[in-house]
């Protein structure tokens, strides 16, 4: 582990607005886009409690705008963290918070951000398929920087902590959440096609059906501020 570099990256990302930063090494290159990059920086940005509370049985415009702003902030942080890694002599690929890969790879990004975040010990994947930060619950967005810098996790992997809760499954209007404890990438315990179709059919007015946020909001791990 390169402690000096990890401290530098963490301090830098935090100064740019990251709420949590972690590091991990993969057993194998996680993306064919960058076959020599087997390590990652995972970056977490927390969403606003007040904005999440504007979501009811449908997404709000406030949530859609906030979601896009959080993604833009994450993209800026990842971009600049990658530049620091390059200045240190390493290769670095920043991966955007929102990772559309076109029609041939629906519901798949370059890598699942949540896998890097879990391997970095920052949280776990919930029954909702969302990443739940150990500190903030599901009220977060993520970005990742893949690199060949020898970064290592500073924290142990956290096991799923959903317990008997099924709030997300009960609240999902699409019936897309099965209520199963997920694998670490969380891609096999919800039906992303069902989720996407419901959003497109019912939430077209807000961001052309690209966001919902109901399962993000209802998670009790968020501990949303009262009132
Ligand atoms: S985003 Fe909405 S439709 Fe999709 S899984 Fe979550 S609650 Fe269900
Ligand atoms: S709502 Fe409950 S079951 Fe769903 S992710 Fe959160 S803690 Fe887990």
Short mmCIF file of C-alpha atoms and ligand atoms in Angstrom, two decimals:
data_model
loop_
_atom_site.label_atom_id
_atom_site.label_comp_id
_atom_site.label_asym_id
_atom_site.label_seq_id
_atom_site.Cartn_x
_atom_site.Cartn_y
_atom_site.Cartn_z
CA UNK A 1 0.00 0.00 0.00
CA UNK A 2 1.18 3.51 -0.83
CA UNK A 3 0.03 5.39 2.27
CA UNK A 4 1.36 8.74 1.13
CA UNK A 5 -0.51 8.53 -2.15
CA UNK A 6 -3.74 7.29 -0.56
CA UNK A 7 -3.68 10.10 1.99
CA UNK A 8 -3.01 12.62 -0.78
CA UNK A 9 -5.87 11.30 -2.93
CA UNK A 10 -8.29 11.17 -0.03
CA UNK A 11 -7.48 14.69 1.17
CA UNK A 12 -7.72 16.04 -2.38
CA UNK A 13 -11.04 14.37 -3.18
CA UNK A 14 -12.46 15.48 0.17
CA UNK A 15 -11.36 19.06 -0.50
CA UNK A 16 -13.34 18.89 -3.77
CA UNK A 17 -16.53 17.74 -2.05
CA UNK A 18 -16.28 13.96 -1.64
CA UNK A 19 -18.02 12.69 1.51
CA UNK A 20 -16.13 9.39 1.60
CA UNK A 21 -13.17 8.02 -0.33
CA UNK A 22 -11.90 4.45 -0.42
CA UNK A 23 -9.43 2.26 -2.26
CA UNK A 24 -9.40 -1.31 -3.50
CA UNK A 25 -7.58 -3.89 -5.59
CA UNK A 26 -9.48 -6.26 -7.90
CA UNK A 27 -8.47 -9.89 -8.42
CA UNK A 28 -8.66 -9.32 -12.18
CA UNK A 29 -9.05 -6.25 -14.41
CA UNK A 30 -12.68 -5.20 -13.88
CA UNK A 31 -13.12 -3.66 -17.33
CA UNK A 32 -11.92 -4.67 -20.81
CA UNK A 33 -11.74 -0.95 -21.54
CA UNK A 34 -8.65 -0.75 -19.34
CA UNK A 35 -7.11 -4.23 -19.06
CA UNK A 36 -4.06 -3.11 -17.11
CA UNK A 37 -5.96 -1.20 -14.44
CA UNK A 38 -6.69 -3.44 -11.46
CA UNK A 39 -7.01 -0.92 -8.63
CA UNK A 40 -9.57 1.76 -7.91
CA UNK A 41 -10.46 4.87 -6.01
CA UNK A 42 -14.10 4.87 -4.94
CA UNK A 43 -15.70 8.27 -4.41
CA UNK A 44 -18.93 8.90 -2.51
CA UNK A 45 -21.05 12.06 -2.52
CA UNK A 46 -24.02 12.34 -0.16
CA UNK A 47 -27.41 13.54 -1.40
CA UNK A 48 -29.46 16.18 0.44
CA UNK A 49 -31.93 14.95 3.05
CA UNK A 50 -34.31 17.80 2.23
CA UNK A 51 -34.25 16.99 -1.48
CA UNK A 52 -34.90 13.29 -0.87
CA UNK A 53 -37.90 14.23 1.22
CA UNK A 54 -39.48 15.86 -1.85
CA UNK A 55 -39.90 12.37 -3.36
CA UNK A 56 -43.27 10.82 -2.60
CA UNK A 57 -44.97 8.36 -4.92
CA UNK A 58 -43.01 9.81 -7.82
CA UNK A 59 -39.70 11.60 -8.34
CA UNK A 60 -39.62 15.38 -7.97
CA UNK A 61 -37.97 17.89 -10.25
CA UNK A 62 -35.85 18.91 -7.25
CA UNK A 63 -34.57 15.33 -7.00
CA UNK A 64 -33.84 15.07 -10.71
CA UNK A 65 -31.88 18.33 -10.69
CA UNK A 66 -30.04 17.38 -7.50
CA UNK A 67 -29.19 13.93 -8.89
CA UNK A 68 -27.66 15.51 -11.97
CA UNK A 69 -25.69 18.00 -9.87
CA UNK A 70 -24.34 15.21 -7.65
CA UNK A 71 -23.29 13.29 -10.76
CA UNK A 72 -21.57 16.37 -12.17
CA UNK A 73 -19.69 16.92 -8.90
CA UNK A 74 -18.60 13.26 -8.84
CA UNK A 75 -17.44 13.47 -12.45
CA UNK A 76 -15.36 16.55 -11.64
CA UNK A 77 -13.81 14.89 -8.59
CA UNK A 78 -13.02 11.69 -10.53
CA UNK A 79 -11.55 13.73 -13.40
CA UNK A 80 -9.24 15.60 -11.07
CA UNK A 81 -8.27 12.56 -8.98
CA UNK A 82 -7.28 10.83 -12.23
CA UNK A 83 -5.09 13.83 -13.07
CA UNK A 84 -3.31 13.55 -9.72
CA UNK A 85 -2.66 9.86 -10.38
CA UNK A 86 -1.26 10.69 -13.82
CA UNK A 87 0.97 13.38 -12.32
CA UNK A 88 2.24 10.70 -9.91
CA UNK A 89 3.21 8.54 -12.90
CA UNK A 90 0.26 6.14 -13.04
CA UNK A 91 -2.47 5.40 -15.56
CA UNK A 92 -5.95 6.40 -14.45
CA UNK A 93 -9.40 6.08 -16.03
CA UNK A 94 -12.15 8.20 -14.45
CA UNK A 95 -15.56 6.56 -14.75
CA UNK A 96 -18.54 8.88 -14.77
CA UNK A 97 -21.20 8.62 -12.09
CA UNK A 98 -23.83 7.86 -14.70
CA UNK A 99 -22.44 5.37 -17.19
CA UNK A 100 -24.66 4.87 -20.20
CA UNK A 101 -23.03 2.35 -22.55
CA UNK A 102 -25.64 2.46 -25.29
CA UNK A 103 -28.30 0.01 -26.44
CA UNK A 104 -25.94 -2.96 -26.70
CA UNK A 105 -25.18 -2.90 -22.98
CA UNK A 106 -28.37 -1.83 -21.23
CA UNK A 107 -28.17 -1.56 -17.43
CA UNK A 108 -24.39 -2.08 -17.48
CA UNK A 109 -21.65 0.45 -16.95
CA UNK A 110 -17.89 0.25 -17.45
CA UNK A 111 -17.83 -1.33 -14.00
CA UNK A 112 -20.43 -1.33 -11.23
CA UNK A 113 -19.40 1.58 -8.99
CA UNK A 114 -20.94 -0.31 -6.10
CA UNK A 115 -18.47 -3.18 -6.48
CA UNK A 116 -15.51 -0.82 -6.05
CA UNK A 117 -17.24 0.87 -3.11
CA UNK A 118 -17.95 -2.47 -1.40
CA UNK A 119 -14.40 -3.74 -1.94
CA UNK A 120 -13.18 -0.45 -0.47
CA UNK A 121 -15.11 -1.19 2.74
CA UNK A 122 -17.32 1.88 2.40
CA UNK A 123 -20.65 0.06 2.70
CA UNK A 124 -22.70 -2.81 1.30
CA UNK A 125 -25.27 -3.49 -1.39
CA UNK A 126 -28.81 -3.57 -0.04
CA UNK A 127 -31.82 -5.62 -1.07
CA UNK A 128 -32.70 -2.64 -3.25
CA UNK A 129 -29.59 -3.28 -5.33
CA UNK A 130 -28.40 0.15 -4.23
CA UNK A 131 -25.08 0.76 -2.54
CA UNK A 132 -25.65 1.64 1.12
CA UNK A 133 -22.88 3.73 2.58
CA UNK A 134 -21.89 2.75 6.12
CA UNK A 135 -22.36 6.37 7.13
CA UNK A 136 -25.15 7.69 4.91
CA UNK A 137 -27.21 4.70 3.79
CA UNK A 138 -28.56 4.83 0.24
CA UNK A 139 -28.59 8.65 0.01
CA UNK A 140 -25.35 8.67 -1.98
CA UNK A 141 -24.05 8.71 -5.52
CA UNK A 142 -20.75 7.11 -6.60
CA UNK A 143 -17.93 7.48 -9.09
CA UNK A 144 -14.78 5.41 -9.57
CA UNK A 145 -11.27 5.94 -10.91
CA UNK A 146 -9.54 2.80 -12.22
CA UNK A 147 -5.77 2.88 -11.99
CA UNK A 148 -2.57 0.85 -11.92
CA UNK A 149 -1.40 2.62 -8.78
CA UNK A 150 -0.93 0.06 -5.97
CA UNK A 151 -3.91 1.15 -3.90
CA UNK A 152 -5.32 -1.10 -1.19
CA UNK A 153 -8.40 -1.09 0.95
CA UNK A 154 -8.02 0.50 4.36
CA UNK A 155 -11.26 -1.03 5.64
CA UNK A 156 -12.71 -4.56 5.83
CA UNK A 157 -15.61 -5.49 3.56
CA UNK A 158 -18.97 -4.94 5.29
CA UNK A 159 -21.61 -7.67 5.08
CA UNK A 160 -25.17 -6.87 4.01
CA UNK A 161 -27.02 -5.27 6.95
CA UNK A 162 -30.61 -5.16 5.69
CA UNK A 163 -31.78 -7.78 8.17
CA UNK A 164 -35.56 -8.26 8.15
CA UNK A 165 -36.24 -4.91 6.47
CA UNK A 166 -38.08 -4.98 3.16
CA UNK A 167 -39.07 -1.32 2.96
CA UNK A 168 -37.63 -0.85 -0.52
CA UNK A 169 -39.39 -3.94 -1.88
CA UNK A 170 -42.73 -2.81 -0.42
CA UNK A 171 -42.34 0.74 -1.74
CA UNK A 172 -41.17 -0.05 -5.28
CA UNK A 173 -44.12 0.77 -7.56
CA UNK A 174 -42.71 -1.43 -10.32
CA UNK A 175 -42.33 -4.58 -8.24
CA UNK A 176 -38.73 -4.66 -9.42
CA UNK A 177 -37.13 -5.47 -6.05
CA UNK A 178 -37.24 -9.14 -5.03
CA UNK A 179 -36.28 -8.68 -1.37
CA UNK A 180 -33.23 -10.92 -1.68
CA UNK A 181 -29.88 -10.32 -0.06
CA UNK A 182 -27.64 -9.50 -3.01
CA UNK A 183 -24.34 -10.57 -4.35
CA UNK A 184 -21.69 -7.91 -3.85
CA UNK A 185 -22.34 -6.24 -7.20
CA UNK A 186 -26.09 -6.19 -6.47
CA UNK A 187 -27.04 -6.70 -10.08
CA UNK A 188 -28.92 -9.93 -9.62
CA UNK A 189 -31.40 -9.07 -6.89
CA UNK A 190 -33.55 -6.58 -8.75
CA UNK A 191 -35.08 -6.50 -12.22
CA UNK A 192 -33.47 -3.45 -13.88
CA UNK A 193 -35.58 -3.82 -16.99
CA UNK A 194 -38.81 -3.68 -14.95
CA UNK A 195 -37.53 -0.66 -13.03
CA UNK A 196 -36.52 1.18 -16.20
CA UNK A 197 -39.76 0.39 -18.02
CA UNK A 198 -41.84 1.65 -15.10
CA UNK A 199 -39.89 4.90 -14.93
CA UNK A 200 -40.22 5.45 -18.67
CA UNK A 201 -43.97 4.77 -18.58
CA UNK A 202 -44.87 6.70 -15.41
CA UNK A 203 -42.21 9.34 -14.75
CA UNK A 204 -41.67 10.65 -18.28
CA UNK A 205 -42.27 14.24 -17.20
CA UNK A 206 -39.30 14.27 -14.82
CA UNK A 207 -36.05 13.76 -16.68
CA UNK A 208 -37.81 11.72 -19.38
CA UNK A 209 -38.17 8.79 -17.02
CA UNK A 210 -34.50 8.54 -16.06
CA UNK A 211 -34.94 8.79 -12.28
CA UNK A 212 -37.30 7.54 -9.59
CA UNK A 213 -35.63 7.66 -6.17
CA UNK A 214 -38.41 5.96 -4.20
CA UNK A 215 -36.18 3.06 -3.10
CA UNK A 216 -33.42 5.54 -2.26
CA UNK A 217 -35.72 7.62 -0.08
CA UNK A 218 -37.51 4.90 1.90
CA UNK A 219 -34.38 3.10 3.13
CA UNK A 220 -34.26 3.43 6.95
CA UNK A 221 -30.47 3.35 6.85
CA UNK A 222 -30.66 6.94 5.53
CA UNK A 223 -31.85 8.31 8.88
CA UNK A 224 -33.35 11.32 7.11
CA UNK A 225 -33.34 14.45 9.24
CA UNK A 226 -36.63 15.27 10.99
CA UNK A 227 -39.01 16.98 10.53
S1 LIG B 1 -35.93 3.24 -8.85
FE1 LIG B 1 -38.16 3.14 -8.42
S2 LIG B 1 -38.97 1.63 -9.88
FE2 LIG B 1 -36.74 1.34 -9.79
S3 LIG B 1 -36.37 -0.19 -8.22
FE3 LIG B 1 -36.26 1.78 -7.16
S4 LIG B 1 -38.35 2.16 -6.43
FE4 LIG B 1 -38.47 0.54 -7.96
S1 LIG B 2 -34.90 -0.37 2.52
FE1 LIG B 2 -34.37 -1.98 3.99
S2 LIG B 2 -34.12 -3.83 2.72
FE2 LIG B 2 -34.06 -2.08 1.31
S3 LIG B 2 -31.89 -1.60 1.12
FE3 LIG B 2 -32.68 -0.32 2.80
S4 LIG B 2 -32.27 -1.51 4.66
FE4 LIG B 2 -32.10 -2.91 2.92
#
